[in-house]
Amino acid sequence: MSMLKEKPFLTPNDAGLMGTDDAVSIQNAIDAAAEAGVNKVVIPRYNKRTDSVVWTITATIRIPSDMTLVLDNCHLQLAQEFVGQMFTNSHSCSEEGKLIAGEQTNIRILGKGEAVLDGGITEEKNTESGNVWDRTLLYFHNVRNFTVDGLRVIDQRGWGLCFMYCSYGKVSNIEFDAKGNVPNQDGIVLRCGCHDLTVENITRKQKTDTVCVCTVSVRIM
């Protein structure tokens, strides 16, 4: 662990962090960065474990407070057999996360270059299993002071990015591109309890709503 503390950031390609699949490798890097106090993980374009430029996500990746996740020109795609979110905060869907004391803070997901979140849907195989919450690529619940920036979201299986009871956050520079072959492909969904959020520079190539607001204090630019 002392060697990890000397690094400015960790990656899922680092020795000792590569797991049995890509989701495990990414989660290992996030957990190790939090434990070492590095608090920054970079997912690069190249996947050393599979010798490819695609990271296949087979389980939800959970992000703790005070963590910055940089997606550096990388392509993350949900595995066809997996039904679940790609990213969420670590307290999400837990009893702790429902409490004021369980609020999480300072989570950042920053895309660099061509950073892609891919639902993995093809024209031949529509994916409608699970409820829309399970089919959301990124879901934050009870998070304050967050940033989601610089992502291309393609072929989401439900909502693209969803926020519930979140505050003082910014969602910016997001491009949505969905074929429209799955129901409920809204881009950004701001649900109850959200306030003091800024949403700006959002573009789309899809048939459903780009930004869906069910809250009271949002600035959309």
C-alpha angles and dihedrals in degrees: 000000000000089000090053091054089060093059121087090220141353130233133200086243092065118116112265094020101075108105139188091287139006097267091053091049092051093046090048090054093049094047093046092048091052092048093048093046091240090119095188131095126182120201105202128205093252118073105207095189094059099023090234142107096241126083110206113210116211099164138029113274111223121209123203128211120285093027130134117199114192117197102203109197089311132147116218116188130183114240111248093238095049121094111190146075120302095215134014138154114269096247093050116125091009130115089243091054092059092062131081087236089056094060113130126214144199103021116158130185109186125183119210121195111331102356110172133192106193126192089202096229119154129194088248097052120043114192115213102145119124126022123296091263090060091048096053112111095212124021125177120186123185097353126149127195100016137153130203111180143158104017135143109210115197133183097350113191092225130339116003103216122002130187127190125182090352126147144184093018139136129216112186147155096022123155120197122201117173132159093222094233095124127060122250099024094158113157109221119010118192108190137181122324096025120132141159095026129150120209116184144160097017118163132182147196098187141095101237132071116304095203122016114191124197096161142074115239113049131131112207117192 
